[in-house]
Short mmCIF file of C-alpha atoms in Angstrom, two decimals:
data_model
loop_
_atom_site.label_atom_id
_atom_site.label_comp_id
_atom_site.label_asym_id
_atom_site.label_seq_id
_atom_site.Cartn_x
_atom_site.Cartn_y
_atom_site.Cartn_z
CA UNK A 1 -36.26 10.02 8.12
CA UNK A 2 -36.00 6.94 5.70
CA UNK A 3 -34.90 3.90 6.05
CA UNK A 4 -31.93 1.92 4.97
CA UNK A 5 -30.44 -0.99 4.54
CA UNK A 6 -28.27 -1.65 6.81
CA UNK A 7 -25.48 -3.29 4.12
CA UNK A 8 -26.19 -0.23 1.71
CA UNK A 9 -25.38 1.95 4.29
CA UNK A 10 -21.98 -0.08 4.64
CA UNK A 11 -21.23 0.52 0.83
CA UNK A 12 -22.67 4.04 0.67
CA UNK A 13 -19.59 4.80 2.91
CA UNK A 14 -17.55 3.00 1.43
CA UNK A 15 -18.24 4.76 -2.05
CA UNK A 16 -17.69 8.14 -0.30
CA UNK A 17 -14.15 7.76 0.90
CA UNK A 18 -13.32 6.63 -3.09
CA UNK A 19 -13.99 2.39 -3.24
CA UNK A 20 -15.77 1.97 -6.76
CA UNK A 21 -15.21 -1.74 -6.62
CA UNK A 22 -15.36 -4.72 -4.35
CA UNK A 23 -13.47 -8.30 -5.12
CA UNK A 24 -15.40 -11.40 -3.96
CA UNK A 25 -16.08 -15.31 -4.30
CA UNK A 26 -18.91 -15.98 -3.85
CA UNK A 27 -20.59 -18.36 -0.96
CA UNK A 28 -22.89 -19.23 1.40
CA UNK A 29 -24.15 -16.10 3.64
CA UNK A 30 -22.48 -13.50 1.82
CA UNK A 31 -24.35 -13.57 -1.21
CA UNK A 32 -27.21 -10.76 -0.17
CA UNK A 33 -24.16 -8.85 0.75
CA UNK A 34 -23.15 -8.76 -3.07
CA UNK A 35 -26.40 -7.66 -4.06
CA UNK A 36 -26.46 -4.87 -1.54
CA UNK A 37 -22.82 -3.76 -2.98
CA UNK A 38 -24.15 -3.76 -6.23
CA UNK A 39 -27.64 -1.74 -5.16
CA UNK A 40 -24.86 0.55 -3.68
CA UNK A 41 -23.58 1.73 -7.14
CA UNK A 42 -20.21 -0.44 -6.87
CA UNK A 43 -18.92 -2.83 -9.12
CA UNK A 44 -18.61 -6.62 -7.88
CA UNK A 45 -15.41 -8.04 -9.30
CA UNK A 46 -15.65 -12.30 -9.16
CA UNK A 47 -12.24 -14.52 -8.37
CA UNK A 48 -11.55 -17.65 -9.01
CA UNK A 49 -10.56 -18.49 -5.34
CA UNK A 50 -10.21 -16.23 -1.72
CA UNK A 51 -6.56 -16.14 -2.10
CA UNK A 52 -6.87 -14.12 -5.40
CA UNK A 53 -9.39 -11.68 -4.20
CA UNK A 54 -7.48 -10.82 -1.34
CA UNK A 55 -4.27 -10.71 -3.34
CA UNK A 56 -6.44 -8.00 -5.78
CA UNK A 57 -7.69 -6.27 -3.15
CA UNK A 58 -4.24 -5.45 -2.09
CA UNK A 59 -3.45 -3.97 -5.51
CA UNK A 60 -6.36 -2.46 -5.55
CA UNK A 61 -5.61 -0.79 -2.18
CA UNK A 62 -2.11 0.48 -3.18
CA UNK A 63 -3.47 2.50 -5.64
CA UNK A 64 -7.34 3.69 -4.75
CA UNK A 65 -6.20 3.83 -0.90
CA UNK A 66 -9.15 1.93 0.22
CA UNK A 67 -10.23 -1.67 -0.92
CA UNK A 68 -13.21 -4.11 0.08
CA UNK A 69 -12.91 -7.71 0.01
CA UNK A 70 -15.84 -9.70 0.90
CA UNK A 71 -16.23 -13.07 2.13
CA UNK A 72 -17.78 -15.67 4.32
CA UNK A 73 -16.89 -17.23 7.63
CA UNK A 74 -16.45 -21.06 5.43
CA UNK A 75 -13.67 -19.21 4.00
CA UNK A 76 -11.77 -18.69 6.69
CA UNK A 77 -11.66 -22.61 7.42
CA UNK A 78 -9.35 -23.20 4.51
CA UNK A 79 -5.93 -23.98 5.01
CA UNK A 80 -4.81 -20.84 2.31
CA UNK A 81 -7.57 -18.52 2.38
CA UNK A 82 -8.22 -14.55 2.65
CA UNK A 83 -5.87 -14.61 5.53
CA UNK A 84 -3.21 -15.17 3.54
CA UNK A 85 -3.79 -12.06 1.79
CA UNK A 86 -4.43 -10.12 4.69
CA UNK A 87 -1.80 -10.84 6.68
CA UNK A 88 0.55 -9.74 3.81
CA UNK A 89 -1.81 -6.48 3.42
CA UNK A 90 -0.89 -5.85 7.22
CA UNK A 91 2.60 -5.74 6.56
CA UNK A 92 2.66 -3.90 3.59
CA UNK A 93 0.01 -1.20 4.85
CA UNK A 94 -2.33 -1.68 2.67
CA UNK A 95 -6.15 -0.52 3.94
CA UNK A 96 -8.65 -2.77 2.93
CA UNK A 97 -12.12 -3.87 4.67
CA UNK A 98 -12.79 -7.20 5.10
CA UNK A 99 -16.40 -8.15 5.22
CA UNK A 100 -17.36 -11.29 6.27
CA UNK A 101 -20.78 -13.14 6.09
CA UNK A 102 -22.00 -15.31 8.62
CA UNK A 103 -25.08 -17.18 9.67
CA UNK A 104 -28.14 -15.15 10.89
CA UNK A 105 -27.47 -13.87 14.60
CA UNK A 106 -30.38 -16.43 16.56
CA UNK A 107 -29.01 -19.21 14.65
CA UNK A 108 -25.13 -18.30 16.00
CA UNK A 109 -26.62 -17.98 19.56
CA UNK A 110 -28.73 -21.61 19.50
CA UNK A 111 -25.14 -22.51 18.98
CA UNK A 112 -26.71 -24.65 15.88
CA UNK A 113 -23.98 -26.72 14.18
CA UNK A 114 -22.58 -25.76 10.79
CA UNK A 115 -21.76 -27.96 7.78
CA UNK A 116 -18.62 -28.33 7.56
CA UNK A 117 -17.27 -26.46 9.81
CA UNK A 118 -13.91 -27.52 11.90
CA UNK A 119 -15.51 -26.61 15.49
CA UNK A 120 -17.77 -27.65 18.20
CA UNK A 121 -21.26 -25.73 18.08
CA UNK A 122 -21.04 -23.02 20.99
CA UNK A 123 -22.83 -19.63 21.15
CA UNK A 124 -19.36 -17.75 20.57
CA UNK A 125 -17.89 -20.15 18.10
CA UNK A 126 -17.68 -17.05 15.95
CA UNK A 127 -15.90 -15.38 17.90
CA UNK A 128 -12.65 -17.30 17.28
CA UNK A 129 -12.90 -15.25 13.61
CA UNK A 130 -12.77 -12.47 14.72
CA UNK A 131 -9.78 -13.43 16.79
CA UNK A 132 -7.66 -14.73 13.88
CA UNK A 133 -7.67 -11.20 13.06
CA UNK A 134 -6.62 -9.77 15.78
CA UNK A 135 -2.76 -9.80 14.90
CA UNK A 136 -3.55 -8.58 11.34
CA UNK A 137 -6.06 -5.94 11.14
CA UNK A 138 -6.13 -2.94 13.56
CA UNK A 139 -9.74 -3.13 14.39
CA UNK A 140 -12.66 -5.68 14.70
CA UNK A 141 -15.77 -5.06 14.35
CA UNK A 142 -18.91 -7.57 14.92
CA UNK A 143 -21.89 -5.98 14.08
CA UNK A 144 -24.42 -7.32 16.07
CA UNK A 145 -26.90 -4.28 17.50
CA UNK A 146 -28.42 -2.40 14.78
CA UNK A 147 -28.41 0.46 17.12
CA UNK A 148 -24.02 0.75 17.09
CA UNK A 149 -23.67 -0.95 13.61
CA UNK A 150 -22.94 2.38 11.77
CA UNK A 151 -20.66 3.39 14.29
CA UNK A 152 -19.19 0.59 14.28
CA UNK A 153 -18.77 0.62 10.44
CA UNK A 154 -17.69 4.30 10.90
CA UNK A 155 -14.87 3.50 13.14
CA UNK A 156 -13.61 0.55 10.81
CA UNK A 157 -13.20 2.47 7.79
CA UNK A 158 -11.76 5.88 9.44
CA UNK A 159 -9.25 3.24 11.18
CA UNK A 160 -8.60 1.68 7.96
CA UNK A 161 -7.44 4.91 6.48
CA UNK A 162 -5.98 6.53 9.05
CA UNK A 163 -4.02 3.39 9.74
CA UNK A 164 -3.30 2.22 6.09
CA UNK A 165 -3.71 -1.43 7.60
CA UNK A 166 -6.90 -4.25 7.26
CA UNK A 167 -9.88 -4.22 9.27
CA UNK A 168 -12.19 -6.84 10.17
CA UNK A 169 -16.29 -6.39 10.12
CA UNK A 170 -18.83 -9.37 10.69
CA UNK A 171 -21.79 -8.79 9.29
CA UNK A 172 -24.45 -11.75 10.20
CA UNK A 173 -26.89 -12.87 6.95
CA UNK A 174 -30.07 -11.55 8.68
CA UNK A 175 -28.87 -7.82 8.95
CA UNK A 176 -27.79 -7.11 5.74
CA UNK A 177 -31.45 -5.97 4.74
CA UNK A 178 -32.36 -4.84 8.15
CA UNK A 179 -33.33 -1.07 7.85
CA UNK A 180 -31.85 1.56 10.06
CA UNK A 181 -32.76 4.87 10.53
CA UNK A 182 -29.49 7.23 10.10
CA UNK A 183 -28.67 10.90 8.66
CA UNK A 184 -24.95 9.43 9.39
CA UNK A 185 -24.20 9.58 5.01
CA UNK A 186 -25.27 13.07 5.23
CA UNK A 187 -21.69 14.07 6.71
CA UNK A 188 -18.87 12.97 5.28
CA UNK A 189 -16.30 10.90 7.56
CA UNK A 190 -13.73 13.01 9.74
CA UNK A 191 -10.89 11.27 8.02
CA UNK A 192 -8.48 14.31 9.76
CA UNK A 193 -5.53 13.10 11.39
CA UNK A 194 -5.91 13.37 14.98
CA UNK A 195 -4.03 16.60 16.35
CA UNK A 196 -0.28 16.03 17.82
CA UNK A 197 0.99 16.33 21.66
CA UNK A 198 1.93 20.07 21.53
CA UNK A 199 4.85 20.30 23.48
CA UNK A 200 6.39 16.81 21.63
CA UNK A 201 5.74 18.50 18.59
CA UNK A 202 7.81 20.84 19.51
CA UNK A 203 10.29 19.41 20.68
CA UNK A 204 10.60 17.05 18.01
CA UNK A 205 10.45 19.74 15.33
CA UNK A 206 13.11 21.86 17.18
CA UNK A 207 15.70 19.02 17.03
CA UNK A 208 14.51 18.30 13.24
CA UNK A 209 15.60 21.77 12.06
CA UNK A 210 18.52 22.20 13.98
CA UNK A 211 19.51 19.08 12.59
CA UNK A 212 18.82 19.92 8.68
CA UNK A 213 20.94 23.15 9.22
CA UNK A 214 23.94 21.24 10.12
CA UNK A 215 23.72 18.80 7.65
CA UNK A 216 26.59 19.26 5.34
CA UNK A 217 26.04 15.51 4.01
CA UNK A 218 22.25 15.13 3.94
CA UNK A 219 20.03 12.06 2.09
CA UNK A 220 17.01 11.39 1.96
CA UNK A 221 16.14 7.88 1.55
CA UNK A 222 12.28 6.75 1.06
CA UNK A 223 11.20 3.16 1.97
CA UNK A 224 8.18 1.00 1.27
CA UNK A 225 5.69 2.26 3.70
CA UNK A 226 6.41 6.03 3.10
CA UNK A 227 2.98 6.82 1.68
CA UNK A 228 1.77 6.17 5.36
CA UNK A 229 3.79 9.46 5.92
CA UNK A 230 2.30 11.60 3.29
CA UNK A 231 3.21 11.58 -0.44
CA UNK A 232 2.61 15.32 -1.11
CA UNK A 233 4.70 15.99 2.15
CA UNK A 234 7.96 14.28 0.92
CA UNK A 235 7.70 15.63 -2.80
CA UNK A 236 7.46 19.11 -1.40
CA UNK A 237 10.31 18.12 1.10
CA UNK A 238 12.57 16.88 -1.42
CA UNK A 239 12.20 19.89 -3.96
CA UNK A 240 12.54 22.55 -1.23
CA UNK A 241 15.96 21.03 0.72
CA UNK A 242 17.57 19.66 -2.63
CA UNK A 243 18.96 16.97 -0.79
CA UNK A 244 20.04 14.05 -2.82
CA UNK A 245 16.92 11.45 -2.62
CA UNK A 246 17.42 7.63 -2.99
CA UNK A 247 14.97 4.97 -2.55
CA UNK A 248 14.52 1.14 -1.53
CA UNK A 249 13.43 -1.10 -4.61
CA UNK A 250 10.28 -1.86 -3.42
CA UNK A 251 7.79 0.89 -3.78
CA UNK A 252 9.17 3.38 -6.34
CA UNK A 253 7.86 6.82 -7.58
CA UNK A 254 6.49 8.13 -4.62
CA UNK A 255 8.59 10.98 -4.93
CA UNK A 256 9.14 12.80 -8.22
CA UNK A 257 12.26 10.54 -9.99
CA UNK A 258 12.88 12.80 -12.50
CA UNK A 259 14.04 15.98 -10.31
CA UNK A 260 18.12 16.52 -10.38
CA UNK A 261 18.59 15.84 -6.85
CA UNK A 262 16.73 11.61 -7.32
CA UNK A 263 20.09 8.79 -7.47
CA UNK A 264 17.85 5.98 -8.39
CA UNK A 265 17.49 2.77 -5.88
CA UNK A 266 20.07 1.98 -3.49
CA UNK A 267 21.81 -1.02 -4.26
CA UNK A 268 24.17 -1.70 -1.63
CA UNK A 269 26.70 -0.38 0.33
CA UNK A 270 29.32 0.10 -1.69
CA UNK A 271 28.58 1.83 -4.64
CA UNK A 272 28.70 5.27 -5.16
CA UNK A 273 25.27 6.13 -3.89
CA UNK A 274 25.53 3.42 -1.23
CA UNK A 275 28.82 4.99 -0.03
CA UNK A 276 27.58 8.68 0.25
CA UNK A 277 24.78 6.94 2.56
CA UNK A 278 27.39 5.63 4.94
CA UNK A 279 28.90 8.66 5.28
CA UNK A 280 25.72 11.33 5.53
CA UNK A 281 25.60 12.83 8.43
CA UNK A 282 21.99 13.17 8.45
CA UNK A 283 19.58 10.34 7.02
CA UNK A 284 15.93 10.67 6.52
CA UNK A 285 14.62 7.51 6.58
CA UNK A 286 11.06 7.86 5.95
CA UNK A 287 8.64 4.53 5.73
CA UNK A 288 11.11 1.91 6.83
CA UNK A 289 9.45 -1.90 6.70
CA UNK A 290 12.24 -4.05 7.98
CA UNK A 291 12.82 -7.40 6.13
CA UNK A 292 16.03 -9.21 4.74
CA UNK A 293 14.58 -8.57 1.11
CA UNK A 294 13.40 -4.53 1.21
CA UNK A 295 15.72 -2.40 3.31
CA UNK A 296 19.00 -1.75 3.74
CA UNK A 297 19.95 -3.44 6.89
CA UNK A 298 23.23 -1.22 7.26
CA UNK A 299 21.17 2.10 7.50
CA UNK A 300 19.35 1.40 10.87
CA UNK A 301 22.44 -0.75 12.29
CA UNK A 302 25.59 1.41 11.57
CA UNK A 303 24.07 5.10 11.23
CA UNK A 304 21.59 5.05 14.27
CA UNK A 305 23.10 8.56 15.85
CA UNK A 306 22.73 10.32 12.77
CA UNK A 307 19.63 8.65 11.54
CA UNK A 308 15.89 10.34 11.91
CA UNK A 309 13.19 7.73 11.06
CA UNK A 310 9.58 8.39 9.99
CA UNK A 311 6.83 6.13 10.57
CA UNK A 312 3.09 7.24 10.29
CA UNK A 313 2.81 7.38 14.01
CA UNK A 314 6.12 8.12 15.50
CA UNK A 315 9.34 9.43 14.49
CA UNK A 316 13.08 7.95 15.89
CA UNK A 317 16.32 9.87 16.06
CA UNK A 318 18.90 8.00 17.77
CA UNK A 319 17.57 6.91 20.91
CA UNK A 320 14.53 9.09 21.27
CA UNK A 321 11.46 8.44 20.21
CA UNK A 322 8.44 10.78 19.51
CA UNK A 323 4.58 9.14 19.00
CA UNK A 324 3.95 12.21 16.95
CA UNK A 325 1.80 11.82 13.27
CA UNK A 326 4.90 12.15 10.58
CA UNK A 327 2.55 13.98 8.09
CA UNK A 328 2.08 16.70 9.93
CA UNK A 329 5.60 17.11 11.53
CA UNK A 330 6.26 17.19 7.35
CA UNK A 331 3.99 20.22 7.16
CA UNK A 332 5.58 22.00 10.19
CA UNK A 333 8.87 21.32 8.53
CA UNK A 334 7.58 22.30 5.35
CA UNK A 335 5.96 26.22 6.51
CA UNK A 336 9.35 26.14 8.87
CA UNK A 337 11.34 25.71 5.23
CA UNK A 338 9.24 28.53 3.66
CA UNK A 339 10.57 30.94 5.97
CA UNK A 340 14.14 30.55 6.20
CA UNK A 341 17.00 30.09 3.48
CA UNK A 342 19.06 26.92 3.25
CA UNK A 343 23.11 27.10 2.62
CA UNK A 344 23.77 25.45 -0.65
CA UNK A 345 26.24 22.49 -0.71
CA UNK A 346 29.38 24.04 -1.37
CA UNK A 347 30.15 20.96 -4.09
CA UNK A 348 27.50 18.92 -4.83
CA UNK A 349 28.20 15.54 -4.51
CA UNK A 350 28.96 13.17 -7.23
CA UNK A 351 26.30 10.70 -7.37
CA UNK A 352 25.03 8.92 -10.46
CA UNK A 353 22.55 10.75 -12.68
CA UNK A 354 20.09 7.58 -13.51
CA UNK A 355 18.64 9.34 -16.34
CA UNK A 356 22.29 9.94 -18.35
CA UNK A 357 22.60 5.84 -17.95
CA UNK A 358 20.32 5.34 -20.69
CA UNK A 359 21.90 7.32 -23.13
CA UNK A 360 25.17 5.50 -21.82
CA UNK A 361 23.98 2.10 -22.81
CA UNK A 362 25.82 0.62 -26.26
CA UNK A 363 24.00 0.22 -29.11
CA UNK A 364 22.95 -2.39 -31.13
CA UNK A 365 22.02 -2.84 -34.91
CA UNK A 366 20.21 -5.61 -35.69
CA UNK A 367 22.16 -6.87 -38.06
CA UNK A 368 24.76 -6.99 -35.85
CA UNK A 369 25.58 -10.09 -33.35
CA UNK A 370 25.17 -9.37 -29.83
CA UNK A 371 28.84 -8.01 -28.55
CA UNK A 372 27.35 -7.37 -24.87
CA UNK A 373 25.90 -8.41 -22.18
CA UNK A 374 22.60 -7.84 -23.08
CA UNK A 375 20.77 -9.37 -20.34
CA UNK A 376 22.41 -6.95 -17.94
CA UNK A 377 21.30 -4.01 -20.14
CA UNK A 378 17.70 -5.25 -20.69
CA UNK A 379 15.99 -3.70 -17.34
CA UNK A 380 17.57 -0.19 -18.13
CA UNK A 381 17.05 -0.33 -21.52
CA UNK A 382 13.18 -1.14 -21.39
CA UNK A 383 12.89 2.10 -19.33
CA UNK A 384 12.16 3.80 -23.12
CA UNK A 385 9.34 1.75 -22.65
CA UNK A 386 7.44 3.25 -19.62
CA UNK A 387 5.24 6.72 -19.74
CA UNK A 388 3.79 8.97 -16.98
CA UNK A 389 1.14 7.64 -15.28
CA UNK A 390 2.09 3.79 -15.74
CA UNK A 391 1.66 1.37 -13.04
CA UNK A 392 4.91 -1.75 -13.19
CA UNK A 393 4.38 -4.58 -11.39
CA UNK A 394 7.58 -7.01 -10.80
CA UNK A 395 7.20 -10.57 -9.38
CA UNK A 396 9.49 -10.83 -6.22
CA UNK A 397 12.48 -12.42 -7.35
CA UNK A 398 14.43 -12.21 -11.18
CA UNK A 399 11.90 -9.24 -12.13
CA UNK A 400 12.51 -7.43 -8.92
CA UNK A 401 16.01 -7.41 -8.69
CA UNK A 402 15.83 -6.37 -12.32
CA UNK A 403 13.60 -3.58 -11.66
CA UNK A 404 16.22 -1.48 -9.46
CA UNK A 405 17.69 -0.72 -12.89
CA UNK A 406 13.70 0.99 -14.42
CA UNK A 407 14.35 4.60 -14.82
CA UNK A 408 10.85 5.98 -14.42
CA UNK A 409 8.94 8.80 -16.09
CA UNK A 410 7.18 11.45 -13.67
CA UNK A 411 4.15 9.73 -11.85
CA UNK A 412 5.35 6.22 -12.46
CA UNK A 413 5.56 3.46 -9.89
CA UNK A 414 6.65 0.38 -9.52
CA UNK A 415 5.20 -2.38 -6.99
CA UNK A 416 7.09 -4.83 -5.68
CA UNK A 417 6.49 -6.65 -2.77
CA UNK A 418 9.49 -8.70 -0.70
CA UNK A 419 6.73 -10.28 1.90
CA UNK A 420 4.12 -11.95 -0.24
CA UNK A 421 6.43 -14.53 -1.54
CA UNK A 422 3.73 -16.58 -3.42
CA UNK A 423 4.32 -16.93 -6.69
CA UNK A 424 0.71 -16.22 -7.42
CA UNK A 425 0.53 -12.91 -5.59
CA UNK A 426 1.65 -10.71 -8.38
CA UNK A 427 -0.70 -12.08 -11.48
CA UNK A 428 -3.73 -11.59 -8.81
CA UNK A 429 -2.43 -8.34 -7.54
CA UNK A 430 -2.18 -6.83 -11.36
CA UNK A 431 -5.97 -7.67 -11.76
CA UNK A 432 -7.14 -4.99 -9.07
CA UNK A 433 -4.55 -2.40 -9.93
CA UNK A 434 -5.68 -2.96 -13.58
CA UNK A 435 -9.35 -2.45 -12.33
CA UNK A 436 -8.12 0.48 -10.04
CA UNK A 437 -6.45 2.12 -13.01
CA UNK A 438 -9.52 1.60 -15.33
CA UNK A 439 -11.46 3.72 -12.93
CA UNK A 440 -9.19 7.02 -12.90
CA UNK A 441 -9.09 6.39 -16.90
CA UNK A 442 -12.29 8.96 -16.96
CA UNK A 443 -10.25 11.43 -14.52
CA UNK A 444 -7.35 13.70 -14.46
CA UNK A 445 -5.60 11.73 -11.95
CA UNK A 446 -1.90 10.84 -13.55
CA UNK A 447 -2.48 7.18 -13.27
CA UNK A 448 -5.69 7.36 -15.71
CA UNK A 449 -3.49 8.70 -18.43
CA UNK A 450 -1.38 5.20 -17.58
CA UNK A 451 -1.14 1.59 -18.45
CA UNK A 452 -1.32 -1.72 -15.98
CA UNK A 453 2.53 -3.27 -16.73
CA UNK A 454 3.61 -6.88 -15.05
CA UNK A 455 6.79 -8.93 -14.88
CA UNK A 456 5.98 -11.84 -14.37
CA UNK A 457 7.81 -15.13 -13.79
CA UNK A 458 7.06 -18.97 -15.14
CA UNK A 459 6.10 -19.78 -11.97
CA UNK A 460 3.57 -17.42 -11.36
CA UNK A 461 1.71 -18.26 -14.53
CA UNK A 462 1.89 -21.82 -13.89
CA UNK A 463 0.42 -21.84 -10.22
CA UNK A 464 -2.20 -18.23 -10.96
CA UNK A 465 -3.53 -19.37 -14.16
CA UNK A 466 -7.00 -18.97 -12.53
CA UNK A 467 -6.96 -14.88 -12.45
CA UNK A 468 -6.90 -14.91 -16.63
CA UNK A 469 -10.40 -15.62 -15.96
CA UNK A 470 -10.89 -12.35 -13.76
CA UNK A 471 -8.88 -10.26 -16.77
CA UNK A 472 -10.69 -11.65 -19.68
CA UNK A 473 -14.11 -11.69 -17.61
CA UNK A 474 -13.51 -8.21 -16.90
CA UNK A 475 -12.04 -7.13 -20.31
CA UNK A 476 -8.90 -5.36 -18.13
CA UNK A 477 -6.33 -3.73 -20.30
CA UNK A 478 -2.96 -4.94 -19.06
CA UNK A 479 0.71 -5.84 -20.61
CA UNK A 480 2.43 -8.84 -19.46
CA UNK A 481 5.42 -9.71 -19.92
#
């Protein structure tokens, strides 16, 4: 059985669940790392700073489903560093590995002092890390015993996935290039959601369907962190019921836009598609991430009784609460769907048709002076813009409230996130989708046939100037705006 490297092996697995690319600075003990990435088959993407590879990992993340970030243990010192990044990543649920360098083990445990670090030199000054991370990544993992370290590396990633959240590995300098002896690549990683409690299963698929029966009022709205709950799962479920689909402005194109039964982005409560919400008597609220800038705070508060909410791990209907997987109660209700016959709505309700509003904009001539408001017709209008398969990106504030109005070609999306508040988050971000993207350009995947699009604010040019260097360095197609 040959031999290897113990930081190949790390990158080996990581190429086999899809990562082509890592993002980096970098420094001091993470430098052999690189090299093993690289002897790995994966490309090393440099950053000007920690806070911009983190930010790119998180792109990179949203669209690959698994991202790397490497770094060192000096990083971490800085007052804005990776966990920055990660912290938003955690939020968001985005997976990506964070690999951090540190000194070689005997050195940590002689407890010899650092330069320039901020602590006292103790054998488990380490350690305090890997505690940082507690709160934002769902597992640690300090690789210490060359005996555990690929099932330690094994149970990072799978968590990573599973979980669609950070994880934390510490990998000391004097390991990377230790061999081990493993037939662990030979198998692929069980990445198969665990199996649910039978009988809550039941019980919560039983209520599900009795509810959906009833419904003479049903919506289905879809949040930022419904990908957690299974993109195929809630196309399928929104072409089979018919029920009129909305989203939040956050994470758009997740589901199909261009069927009959999509309303665009809710807006508030009291327009016409904010209305109908209010008075559904069945919501499916599937992906909710709570904050003042994403959701609509009115759905959880005011329709709670008639409200079912999906998370990855659990699903809520007024005051019960199931730890059940959401994916596959999606594929029960799904093979339940196949067998039985909705009732049609008698009257279909009237909701706006997002695609009609484009043809319902004025027109202009150009040698005409402007006679409307054409500021408030700009974000629709640019929709002629967009194709299948792009990827928009909108800066949090002007952009993103602008981007409600996109209407979006099939396999689209737009990212836009309300908790990295930065101003440099987006420009960063837009590098690793741009590299992500670039990658499925040889494929059939619908993004490959795409372009990288960003809105972008003053502000976020002025304070990420640095990540131009990334996207002329690494010749990434993108337009800007």
């Amino acid at each position: 059985m040959p031999g290897i490297p113990l930081g190949r092996f790390l990158f080996a697995r990581l190429r086999q669940v899809g990562l082509n690319a890592v993002q980096a600075v970098p420094s001091q003990n993470n430098f052999e790392i690189l090299n093993q990435a690289i002897s790995a088959g994966l490309e090393w993407t440099q950053h000007s700073s920690d806070l911009n590879a983190g930010f790119a990992a998180d792109g990179y993340g949203q669209i690959r489903g698994i991202a790397a970030l490497i770094t060192s243990f000096e990083s971490l010192e800085k007052k804005v560093s990776v966990k920055d990044a990660i912290s938003g990543s955690y939020e968001g649920m985005v997976p990506v590995v964070v690999i951090v360098g540190t000194p070689p083990r005997m050195e940590q445990f002689q407890a010899i002092k650092f330069h320039h670090p901020f602590c006292d030199s103790q054998p488990d000054v380490l350690q305090q890390f890997a505690n940082w991370f507690t709160k934002i990544t769902v597992t640690q993992e300090i690789l210490l015993d060359p005996n555990e370290a690929t099932d330690q590396i094994d149970n990072a990633i799978r968590e990573c996935i599973l979980q669609s959240r950070p994880v934390y590995i510490e990998l000391p300098e004097d390991m990377v290039d230790m061999n081990i002896f493993t037939t662990a690549l030979d198998d692929p990683l069980d990445l198969n959601l665990p199996p649910n409690n039978v009988e809550l299963e039941q019980t919560a698929l039983v209520e599900i369907m009795s509810r959906i029966r009833m419904a003479e009022r049903p919506v289905i709205l879809i949040d930022a962190g419904a990908s957690t709950c299974g993109a195929r799962e809630i196309n399928r479920l929104a072409k089979r019921t018919g029920f009129p689909t909305a989203t939040t402005s956050v994470r758009r194109g997740l589901v199909d836009e261009t069927l009959q039964n999509f309303h665009g982005p809710m807006y508030s409560k009291y327009d016409k598609l904010g209305a109908y919400v209010e008075s559904s008597d069945l919501i499916f609220h599937i992906g909710p991430i709570k904050t003042m800038f994403w959701s609509p705070p009115f759905v959880p508060e005011f329709k709670r009784d008639t409200t079912i909410t999906f998370n990855w791990n659990c699903i809520a209907m007024g005051h019960q609460l199931w730890e059940v997987s959401s994916r596959l109660i999606f594929q029960k209700i799904l093979r339940s769907l196949s067998q039985e016959r909705l009732q049609n709505f008698a009257t279909y309700p009237d909701l706006p048709n997002v695609r009609e509003s484009i043809d319902m904009l004025p027109v202009q001539k150009k040698a005409t002076p402007l006679r409307h408001d054409v500021y408030a017709s700009l974000w629709r209008r640019i929709s002629s813009f967009f194709r299948p398969g792009d990827l928009i990106l909108t800066e949090t504030f002007t952009a993103g409230e602008g981007a409600r109005s996109f209407v979006l070609p099939r396999n689209a999306i737009v990212i836009n996130s309300g908790l990295h508040r930065s101003p440099e988050y987006m420009l960063a971000t837009t590098s690793g989708v741009a590299i992500a993207q670039r990658e499925l350009d040889e494929s059939k995947h619908p993004f490959g046939q795409g372009r990288t699009i960003l809105f972008e604010g003053i502000a976020g040019f002025q304070q990420a100037h640095g990540v131009f260097g990334t996207v002329y360095r690494e010749k990434l197609n993108m337009v800007v705006f």
